Coordinates of C-alpha atoms in Angstrom, one line a residue:
M15 CA -8.0 15.0 37.9
D16 CA -7.8 18.8 37.7
Q17 CA -9.4 20.4 34.6
T18 CA -7.2 22.4 32.3
I19 CA -8.3 25.6 30.6
Y20 CA -8.7 23.6 27.4
D21 CA -11.0 21.2 29.1
V22 CA -13.2 24.1 30.1
F23 CA -13.1 25.5 26.6
K24 CA -14.1 22.2 25.1
G25 CA -17.2 22.3 27.1
L26 CA -18.1 25.6 25.4
L27 CA -17.9 24.1 21.9
N28 CA -21.4 24.0 20.3
N29 CA -22.8 25.4 23.5
K30 CA -25.4 28.2 23.2
D31 CA -24.2 29.7 26.5
M32 CA -22.5 33.0 25.7
H33 CA -22.0 32.2 22.0
D34 CA -21.6 35.0 19.6
V35 CA -20.9 33.0 16.4
V36 CA -23.3 30.9 14.4
L37 CA -21.9 28.5 11.8
K38 CA -24.4 27.0 9.3
V39 CA -23.3 23.7 7.8
D40 CA -25.1 20.8 6.2
G41 CA -28.5 22.3 7.2
S42 CA -27.4 22.3 10.9
T43 CA -26.3 25.0 13.3
I44 CA -23.1 25.0 15.4
Y45 CA -22.5 27.6 18.1
A46 CA -19.0 29.0 18.7
H47 CA -17.2 32.0 20.3
S48 CA -15.4 34.7 18.5
L49 CA -12.6 35.0 21.1
V50 CA -11.7 31.3 20.6
L51 CA -11.8 31.4 16.8
A52 CA -9.8 34.7 16.6
S53 CA -7.0 33.1 18.6
S54 CA -6.9 30.2 16.1
G55 CA -6.3 31.9 12.8
E56 CA -5.8 35.2 11.0
F57 CA -9.0 34.8 9.0
W58 CA -11.2 34.8 12.1
K59 CA -9.3 37.6 13.7
Q60 CA -9.8 39.8 10.6
C61 CA -13.6 39.1 10.7
F62 CA -14.2 39.8 14.3
Y63 CA -11.7 42.6 15.1
E64 CA -10.9 44.3 11.8
G65 CA -14.2 44.1 10.0
K66 CA -12.7 42.4 7.0
N67 CA -13.9 39.4 4.9
K68 CA -17.5 40.6 4.9
D69 CA -18.4 38.5 2.0
F70 CA -18.2 35.4 4.2
Y71 CA -20.5 36.4 7.0
S72 CA -23.4 38.5 8.2
F73 CA -23.5 40.5 11.4
D74 CA -26.6 41.3 13.5
S75 CA -26.0 44.5 15.4
K76 CA -28.9 43.9 17.7
T77 CA -27.8 40.4 18.9
Q78 CA -24.1 41.2 18.3
K79 CA -23.7 37.8 16.6
W80 CA -21.8 36.7 13.4
T81 CA -23.3 34.1 11.1
F82 CA -21.2 32.1 8.6
E83 CA -22.3 29.7 5.9
I84 CA -19.8 26.9 5.7
S85 CA -19.8 24.8 2.5
D86 CA -16.1 23.7 2.3
L87 CA -16.5 21.1 5.2
S88 CA -19.1 18.7 6.4
K89 CA -20.6 19.1 9.8
A90 CA -18.4 16.4 11.3
Q91 CA -15.2 17.8 9.7
L92 CA -16.1 21.3 10.9
L93 CA -16.6 20.0 14.5
D94 CA -13.2 18.3 14.3
L95 CA -11.6 21.6 13.3
L96 CA -13.5 23.6 15.9
E97 CA -12.4 21.1 18.6
F98 CA -8.8 22.0 17.7
C99 CA -9.6 25.7 18.1
Y100 CA -11.0 25.0 21.6
T101 CA -8.4 22.4 22.8
R102 CA -5.4 22.8 20.6
V103 CA -5.5 19.0 20.0
P104 CA -5.8 18.2 16.3
K105 CA -8.3 15.4 15.4
L106 CA -6.9 14.4 12.0
R107 CA -7.8 11.3 10.0
D108 CA -7.7 10.2 6.4
D109 CA -11.3 11.2 6.0
N110 CA -10.9 14.8 7.1
V111 CA -7.3 15.9 6.6
V112 CA -7.5 16.9 2.9
K113 CA -10.5 19.1 3.2
T114 CA -9.3 20.6 6.5
F115 CA -6.0 21.5 4.9
K116 CA -7.7 23.2 2.0
F117 CA -10.0 25.1 4.4
C118 CA -7.1 26.3 6.4
E119 CA -5.4 27.5 3.3
K120 CA -8.5 29.3 2.0
F121 CA -9.3 30.8 5.4
P122 CA -5.8 31.2 6.9
M123 CA -5.4 29.1 10.0
E124 CA -1.6 28.5 9.8
V125 CA -1.1 26.3 12.9
M126 CA -3.8 23.8 11.9
K127 CA -2.6 23.9 8.3
N128 CA 0.9 22.9 9.6
H129 CA -0.6 20.0 11.6
C130 CA -2.4 18.8 8.4
G131 CA 0.8 19.0 6.4
E132 CA 2.7 16.9 9.0
F133 CA -0.1 14.3 9.1
L134 CA -0.1 14.0 5.4
A135 CA 3.6 13.7 5.2
K136 CA 3.6 10.8 7.6
N137 CA 0.6 9.1 5.9
I138 CA 1.3 9.2 2.2
T139 CA -0.1 6.1 0.4
E140 CA -0.6 4.9 -3.1
N141 CA -4.2 6.2 -2.8
N142 CA -3.4 9.8 -1.9
V143 CA 0.0 10.5 -3.3
M144 CA -1.2 12.0 -6.6
E145 CA -3.8 14.1 -4.9
I146 CA -1.2 15.5 -2.5
L147 CA 1.1 16.4 -5.5
Q148 CA -1.7 18.1 -7.4
E149 CA -3.6 19.8 -4.6
F150 CA -1.0 20.9 -2.0
K151 CA 1.8 23.2 -3.1
V152 CA 3.9 22.8 0.0
K153 CA 7.5 22.0 -0.6
S154 CA 8.2 19.7 2.3
L155 CA 5.0 17.7 1.5
E156 CA 5.9 17.5 -2.2
E157 CA 9.4 16.2 -1.2
Q158 CA 7.9 13.5 0.9
A159 CA 5.5 12.5 -1.9
F160 CA 8.3 12.1 -4.4
K161 CA 10.3 10.2 -1.8
F162 CA 7.4 7.8 -1.5
L163 CA 7.3 7.3 -5.3
S164 CA 11.0 6.8 -5.4
E165 CA 11.2 4.2 -2.6
D166 CA 8.0 2.2 -2.6
V167 CA 6.6 -0.2 -5.2
A168 CA 3.0 0.2 -3.9
P169 CA 2.0 3.3 -6.0
W170 CA 3.4 1.7 -9.2
K171 CA 1.2 -1.3 -8.7
K172 CA -1.9 1.0 -8.7
K173 CA -3.4 0.7 -12.2
D174 CA -4.9 4.1 -12.2
L175 CA -2.0 6.0 -10.5
F176 CA -2.0 8.7 -13.2
V177 CA -5.6 8.5 -14.3
G178 CA -7.4 11.8 -13.8
C179 CA -4.3 13.9 -13.3
Q180 CA -4.9 17.4 -14.7
D181 CA -1.2 18.4 -14.6
P182 CA 0.9 17.2 -17.5
E183 CA 4.0 18.8 -16.1
L184 CA 3.6 16.7 -12.9
I185 CA 3.4 13.5 -15.0
T186 CA 6.6 14.4 -16.7
K187 CA 8.3 15.3 -13.4
I188 CA 7.3 11.9 -11.9
I189 CA 8.5 9.9 -14.9
K190 CA 11.8 11.7 -14.8
I191 CA 12.5 10.7 -11.2
E192 CA 16.0 9.4 -11.1
Q193 CA 15.2 6.6 -8.7
I194 CA 11.9 4.6 -8.8
G195 CA 10.9 1.9 -6.4
A196 CA 9.5 -0.4 -9.1
P197 CA 10.5 -2.2 -12.4
E198 CA 10.5 0.2 -15.4
L199 CA 7.7 -1.9 -17.0
F200 CA 5.4 -0.7 -14.2
V201 CA 6.1 2.9 -15.1
F202 CA 5.3 2.2 -18.7
R203 CA 2.0 0.4 -17.8
R204 CA 0.8 3.3 -15.6
L205 CA 1.6 5.7 -18.5
V206 CA -0.4 3.6 -20.9
E207 CA -3.4 3.6 -18.6
Y208 CA -3.1 7.4 -18.4
G209 CA -3.1 7.6 -22.2
K210 CA -6.2 5.4 -22.4
D211 CA -8.0 7.8 -20.1
L212 CA -6.9 10.8 -22.2
C213 CA -8.2 9.1 -25.3
K214 CA -11.6 8.4 -23.6
K215 CA -11.9 12.0 -22.5
E216 CA -11.1 13.3 -26.0
G217 CA -13.6 10.9 -27.6
M218 CA -10.7 9.2 -29.5
E219 CA -10.6 5.6 -30.4
E220 CA -8.1 3.6 -28.2
N221 CA -5.5 2.5 -30.7
P222 CA -1.7 2.8 -31.0
E223 CA -1.7 5.9 -33.2
N224 CA -4.0 7.8 -30.8
L225 CA -2.1 6.6 -27.8
K226 CA 1.1 7.9 -29.4
S227 CA -0.6 11.2 -30.1
V228 CA -1.6 11.8 -26.5
L229 CA 1.6 10.3 -24.9
G230 CA 4.1 11.7 -27.4
D231 CA 6.0 13.8 -24.9
Y232 CA 6.1 11.0 -22.3
L233 CA 7.1 7.9 -24.3
P234 CA 10.8 9.0 -24.8
L235 CA 11.2 9.3 -21.0
I236 CA 10.6 5.5 -20.4
R237 CA 13.9 3.7 -19.8
L238 CA 13.5 0.9 -22.3
D239 CA 17.1 -0.1 -21.7
L240 CA 16.3 -1.1 -18.1
M241 CA 13.9 -3.9 -19.1
T242 CA 14.4 -7.6 -19.4
R243 CA 13.9 -9.2 -22.8
K244 CA 10.5 -10.4 -21.8
E245 CA 9.5 -7.0 -20.6
F246 CA 10.9 -5.5 -23.8
S247 CA 8.8 -7.9 -25.8
E248 CA 5.6 -6.6 -24.1
I249 CA 6.6 -3.0 -24.9
S250 CA 7.2 -3.8 -28.6
K251 CA 3.8 -5.4 -28.9
T252 CA 2.0 -2.1 -28.0
M253 CA 3.3 -0.5 -31.2
L254 CA 4.0 2.7 -29.4
Y255 CA 7.6 3.0 -30.5
T256 CA 9.2 3.1 -33.9
I257 CA 11.4 0.4 -35.3
E258 CA 14.4 2.7 -34.9
Q259 CA 13.6 3.4 -31.2
L260 CA 13.2 -0.3 -30.5
C261 CA 16.4 -1.3 -32.2
D262 CA 18.3 1.4 -30.3
A263 CA 16.7 0.3 -27.0
S264 CA 17.3 -3.4 -27.8
F265 CA 21.0 -2.8 -28.3
K266 CA 21.2 -0.9 -24.9
T267 CA 19.3 -3.7 -23.2
L268 CA 21.7 -6.3 -24.4
S269 CA 24.6 -4.2 -23.2
N270 CA 23.1 -3.6 -19.8
F271 CA 21.8 -7.0 -19.0
D272 CA 24.5 -9.3 -20.4
C273 CA 21.9 -12.1 -20.3
K274 CA 20.8 -11.4 -16.7
K275 CA 17.4 -12.6 -15.6
H276 CA 16.3 -9.6 -13.6
P277 CA 16.0 -5.9 -14.7
I278 CA 18.3 -3.1 -13.7
S279 CA 16.2 -0.6 -11.7
R280 CA 16.7 3.2 -11.5
G281 CA 17.8 2.9 -7.9
P282 CA 18.4 0.6 -4.9
P283 CA 14.9 0.2 -3.4
I284 CA 14.1 -3.2 -4.8
I285 CA 15.8 -6.0 -2.9
Q286 CA 17.4 -8.4 -5.3
K287 CA 16.7 -12.1 -4.8
E288 CA 20.3 -12.9 -4.0
R289 CA 20.4 -10.2 -1.3
M290 CA 17.1 -10.9 0.3
K291 CA 17.3 -12.4 3.9
I292 CA 14.7 -15.0 4.5
L293 CA 13.9 -16.9 7.7
H294 CA 12.1 -20.2 7.0
M295 CA 10.1 -21.3 10.0
S296 CA 9.0 -24.9 9.3
A297 CA 7.3 -27.3 11.8
N298 CA 7.9 -30.3 9.6
G299 CA 10.3 -33.2 9.0
Q300 CA 13.8 -32.8 7.6
D301 CA 12.9 -34.2 4.2
W302 CA 10.0 -31.7 3.9
C303 CA 12.2 -28.8 4.9
E304 CA 15.0 -29.8 2.4
N305 CA 12.4 -30.2 -0.4
T306 CA 10.9 -26.8 0.1
K307 CA 14.3 -25.1 0.5
K308 CA 15.7 -26.7 -2.6
S309 CA 12.6 -25.8 -4.5
I310 CA 12.8 -22.1 -3.8
M311 CA 16.5 -21.8 -4.1
S312 CA 16.2 -23.2 -7.7
T313 CA 14.7 -19.8 -8.6
G314 CA 17.7 -17.8 -7.5
I315 CA 16.9 -17.0 -3.9
S316 CA 19.9 -18.0 -1.7
Q317 CA 20.0 -16.4 1.8
I318 CA 17.6 -18.7 3.6
T319 CA 18.0 -19.4 7.4
M320 CA 16.1 -22.5 8.4
I321 CA 14.5 -22.8 11.9
N322 CA 12.9 -26.0 13.2
A323 CA 9.7 -24.5 14.6
E324 CA 8.9 -27.9 16.2
T325 CA 11.7 -27.4 18.7
Q326 CA 11.9 -23.6 19.1
T327 CA 10.3 -20.3 18.3
P328 CA 12.7 -17.7 17.1
T329 CA 12.8 -14.5 19.1
L330 CA 11.7 -11.2 17.7
E331 CA 15.3 -10.1 17.6
E332 CA 16.2 -13.1 15.4
M333 CA 13.3 -12.4 13.1
L334 CA 14.3 -8.8 12.7
K335 CA 17.6 -9.8 11.1
H336 CA 15.5 -10.9 8.0
H337 CA 13.3 -9.1 5.5
V338 CA 10.7 -11.8 5.5
V339 CA 9.6 -14.8 7.5
W340 CA 8.2 -17.8 5.5
V341 CA 6.2 -20.1 7.8
N342 CA 4.4 -23.4 7.4
S343 CA 3.6 -26.5 9.4
C344 CA 2.4 -30.1 9.2
R345 CA 3.6 -31.1 12.6
S346 CA 3.4 -29.4 15.9
F347 CA 4.7 -25.9 16.6
H348 CA 6.9 -25.7 19.7
N349 CA 4.5 -22.9 20.9
P350 CA 1.7 -21.9 18.5
Q351 CA 0.8 -18.9 20.7
E352 CA 4.3 -17.5 20.6
V353 CA 4.6 -18.0 16.9
G354 CA 1.6 -15.8 16.2
D355 CA 2.5 -13.2 18.8
R356 CA 6.1 -12.7 17.6
L357 CA 5.1 -12.7 14.0
A358 CA 2.6 -9.9 14.7
S359 CA 5.3 -7.9 16.4
F360 CA 7.6 -8.5 13.4
V361 CA 5.0 -7.2 11.0
E362 CA 4.4 -4.2 13.2
A363 CA 8.2 -3.5 13.1
G364 CA 8.1 -3.5 9.3
G365 CA 8.9 -7.1 8.5
S366 CA 6.8 -9.2 6.1
V367 CA 5.4 -12.7 6.4
V368 CA 4.5 -15.5 3.9
I369 CA 2.3 -18.3 5.2
C370 CA 1.7 -21.6 3.4
A371 CA -1.8 -22.0 4.9
A372 CA -2.6 -25.8 4.6
H373 CA -2.6 -27.1 8.2
T374 CA -1.1 -23.8 9.5
L375 CA -4.4 -21.9 9.3
R376 CA -6.9 -24.7 10.1
N377 CA -9.8 -23.7 12.3
D378 CA -9.0 -26.0 15.3
N379 CA -6.7 -26.0 18.2
A380 CA -4.2 -28.6 17.1
K381 CA -0.5 -27.8 17.8
W382 CA 0.3 -27.4 14.1
V383 CA -2.2 -24.5 13.9
M384 CA -0.8 -21.0 14.4
Q385 CA -2.4 -19.0 17.3
G386 CA -1.6 -15.6 18.8
R387 CA -2.0 -12.0 17.6
L388 CA -1.1 -12.6 14.0
T389 CA -4.3 -14.7 13.7
T390 CA -6.5 -12.6 16.0
G391 CA -5.3 -9.0 15.5
G392 CA -6.5 -8.4 11.9
F393 CA -3.2 -9.2 10.2
L394 CA -4.3 -12.2 8.1
P395 CA -5.7 -11.8 4.6
M396 CA -7.6 -15.1 4.9
S397 CA -9.7 -16.5 7.7
K398 CA -9.0 -19.9 9.2
G399 CA -11.0 -22.8 7.9
A400 CA -11.4 -26.5 7.4
L401 CA -8.7 -28.4 5.6
K402 CA -9.7 -29.7 2.2
Q403 CA -7.7 -32.3 0.3
G404 CA -8.0 -35.5 -1.7
K405 CA -9.5 -34.0 -4.8
R406 CA -7.2 -32.7 -7.5
S407 CA -7.3 -28.9 -8.2
K408 CA -5.2 -26.4 -10.1
L409 CA -4.6 -22.7 -10.7
G410 CA -7.9 -21.0 -11.5
A411 CA -8.8 -17.4 -12.1
I412 CA -6.0 -14.9 -11.6
I413 CA -7.7 -11.7 -10.3
Q414 CA -4.7 -9.4 -10.4
K415 CA -2.9 -10.4 -13.5
E416 CA -0.1 -7.7 -13.1
H417 CA 0.8 -8.8 -9.5
L418 CA 4.4 -9.7 -9.0
I419 CA 3.4 -13.0 -7.2
V420 CA 1.8 -14.4 -10.4
E421 CA 4.5 -13.1 -12.8
N422 CA 5.3 -15.9 -15.2
V423 CA 3.1 -18.3 -13.2
K424 CA 1.2 -20.0 -16.1
K425 CA 0.4 -23.4 -14.6
F426 CA 0.0 -24.9 -11.1
E427 CA -1.3 -28.3 -10.2
G428 CA -1.9 -29.2 -6.6
G429 CA -1.3 -32.9 -7.0
R430 CA -3.4 -35.8 -5.6
F431 CA -3.9 -34.0 -2.2
S432 CA -4.3 -30.4 -3.5
S433 CA -4.3 -29.4 0.2
R434 CA -6.0 -26.0 0.9
I435 CA -7.9 -24.2 3.6
L436 CA -11.5 -23.3 3.1
G437 CA -11.0 -19.8 4.3
Q438 CA -12.4 -16.5 3.0
P439 CA -10.7 -13.1 2.3
T440 CA -10.7 -10.9 5.4
E441 CA -11.6 -7.2 5.6
G442 CA -9.0 -5.1 3.8
A443 CA -7.4 -8.1 2.1
E444 CA -6.6 -8.4 -1.6
L445 CA -7.4 -11.6 -3.5
I446 CA -4.8 -12.2 -6.1
A447 CA -5.7 -15.7 -7.5
K448 CA -8.0 -18.6 -6.9
W449 CA -7.9 -22.4 -7.1
S450 CA -9.9 -23.9 -10.0
D451 CA -12.8 -24.7 -7.5
G452 CA -13.0 -21.0 -6.5
T453 CA -11.1 -21.4 -3.2
P454 CA -8.7 -18.5 -2.5
L455 CA -5.2 -19.4 -3.6
I456 CA -3.1 -16.3 -3.1
L457 CA -4.0 -13.3 -0.9
E458 CA -2.2 -10.4 0.7
K459 CA -3.0 -7.8 3.4
K460 CA -1.1 -4.8 4.8
K461 CA -2.7 -3.7 8.1
G462 CA -0.9 -0.3 8.1
E463 CA 1.4 1.7 5.9
R464 CA 4.3 1.3 8.3
Y465 CA 3.8 -2.4 8.5
G466 CA 5.1 -5.2 6.4
V467 CA 2.8 -7.3 4.3
V468 CA 1.3 -10.7 5.1
V469 CA 0.9 -13.0 2.2
V470 CA -1.0 -16.3 2.3
L471 CA -0.3 -19.1 -0.2
N472 CA -3.2 -21.5 0.4
I473 CA -1.1 -24.6 -0.3
R474 CA 1.2 -27.2 1.2
P475 CA 4.8 -26.2 0.1
P476 CA 6.6 -29.5 -0.8
N477 CA 6.5 -30.7 -4.4
S478 CA 6.0 -34.1 -6.0
D479 CA 9.7 -35.0 -5.6
L480 CA 8.9 -35.7 -2.0
D481 CA 5.5 -37.4 -2.7
R482 CA 3.3 -37.5 -5.7
K483 CA 0.4 -36.3 -3.5
Y484 CA 2.0 -32.9 -3.4
W485 CA 2.0 -30.2 -6.1
N486 CA 3.4 -31.2 -9.5
K487 CA 7.0 -30.0 -9.7
K488 CA 6.7 -29.7 -13.5
T489 CA 4.3 -26.7 -12.9
D490 CA 5.1 -23.3 -11.5
G491 CA 4.7 -23.9 -7.8
A492 CA 8.4 -23.1 -7.0
L493 CA 8.1 -19.8 -8.9
M494 CA 4.9 -18.9 -7.2
I495 CA 6.4 -19.4 -3.7
A496 CA 9.6 -17.6 -4.7
N497 CA 7.6 -14.7 -6.2
A498 CA 5.6 -14.5 -3.0
V499 CA 8.7 -14.4 -0.8
E500 CA 10.5 -11.9 -3.1
Y501 CA 7.4 -9.7 -3.2
A502 CA 6.9 -9.8 0.5
G503 CA 10.6 -9.0 1.1
G504 CA 10.3 -6.1 -1.3
E505 CA 7.4 -4.7 0.8
S506 CA 9.4 -5.1 4.0
K507 CA 10.4 -1.8 5.7
L508 CA 13.5 -3.5 7.2
K509 CA 16.8 -2.4 5.6
F510 CA 20.2 -4.1 6.0
D511 CA 23.7 -3.2 4.7

């Protein structure tokens, strides 16, 4: 293949031949060329051709070489930036984009700065959204960050979302967002964590009076009237509001909810149970399928499409008509390989998956075990393992007590079988709760920000109405499954009218 001029230039990067620029970074030396750098940004052009910015370099008139001391970037980050200068191909990643953006802002390199802004706008996550809003004063980037906060529940699940923020006006602006992709209670909880951090920094005791002192301007912005009675009860116990404020909010709550079970949100991002479209893929008998469907529908979920996975594997097109696919097996899948391959494509397209793991994720090649890309491509939050059953177990430690999947789940008993897979959390997975013997019970994983989430419930789904060996229907198994399906559907990127 013929070389381009940029291929030739790339060969000159950090090459002593004909270099006239020396860059000192991390105790190392990188060699560069003034002609290439000057064509990459106004800062370098001013240094080499206009004699400006002399505080940033030294010039040796004998050797005709410029020397710069670089402290804003690591050696690896600087090499990535220089590669762009030589090839015009940006090498941006999560680990270099922030510092590169700041460098290009401090030492004007407009084209690369724009590339950084575009990358950040497409890759906003709960882990960087606050940094982006605080550090980058770019209108288009700020708009994307606020759009993320208004449409995605993920940042509002992050306990320390506001912690460390040095811009009080930004906190106010965020809380005032007209549309937020999470229950109002989450907004309140994030604010309380911010208040606790402020108290700690001020050396103040963490108590209601001090929290009210540091959060005084923010508390009135919380929409108490958008909370359920249970959520309102949690708020009142914090003692952060006066009796008058609580009474007023309580009256508005009664007016808004009219005894409804679920809260009114500030906007449409949260998919309500009755509107969520669920595809239930079950490789089991008719009695098993009816039991599990009846169980989950008792919680308010209604739009469930049943597919007998023993006789067919739904196409990707069929899956994409739903927010979430809920899958389990105790008998043979029609095609275990197709199941895993198509579910992986569904997740990559933005759909979410909930797996009841017992049998489905056994570590053998039986036909009831899922195969394919979902199991081999890094999507699963739990590894396959041996099936354990025959010894009673129950809900153990809840690791993430604020997670939506365990909301109101107080008790779960697995029954005489207590079927579960002896798997382990995979890299990047989040463990939400355990069985009483320490085996993972609930896990989730999102492989990429544009993907849906994969949730594993390490159980068999039918309850004791079908057989007393299954989980006790008097405990919260139905709610746990429904919460998992509802949560996964809420994380889905697929939208329907």
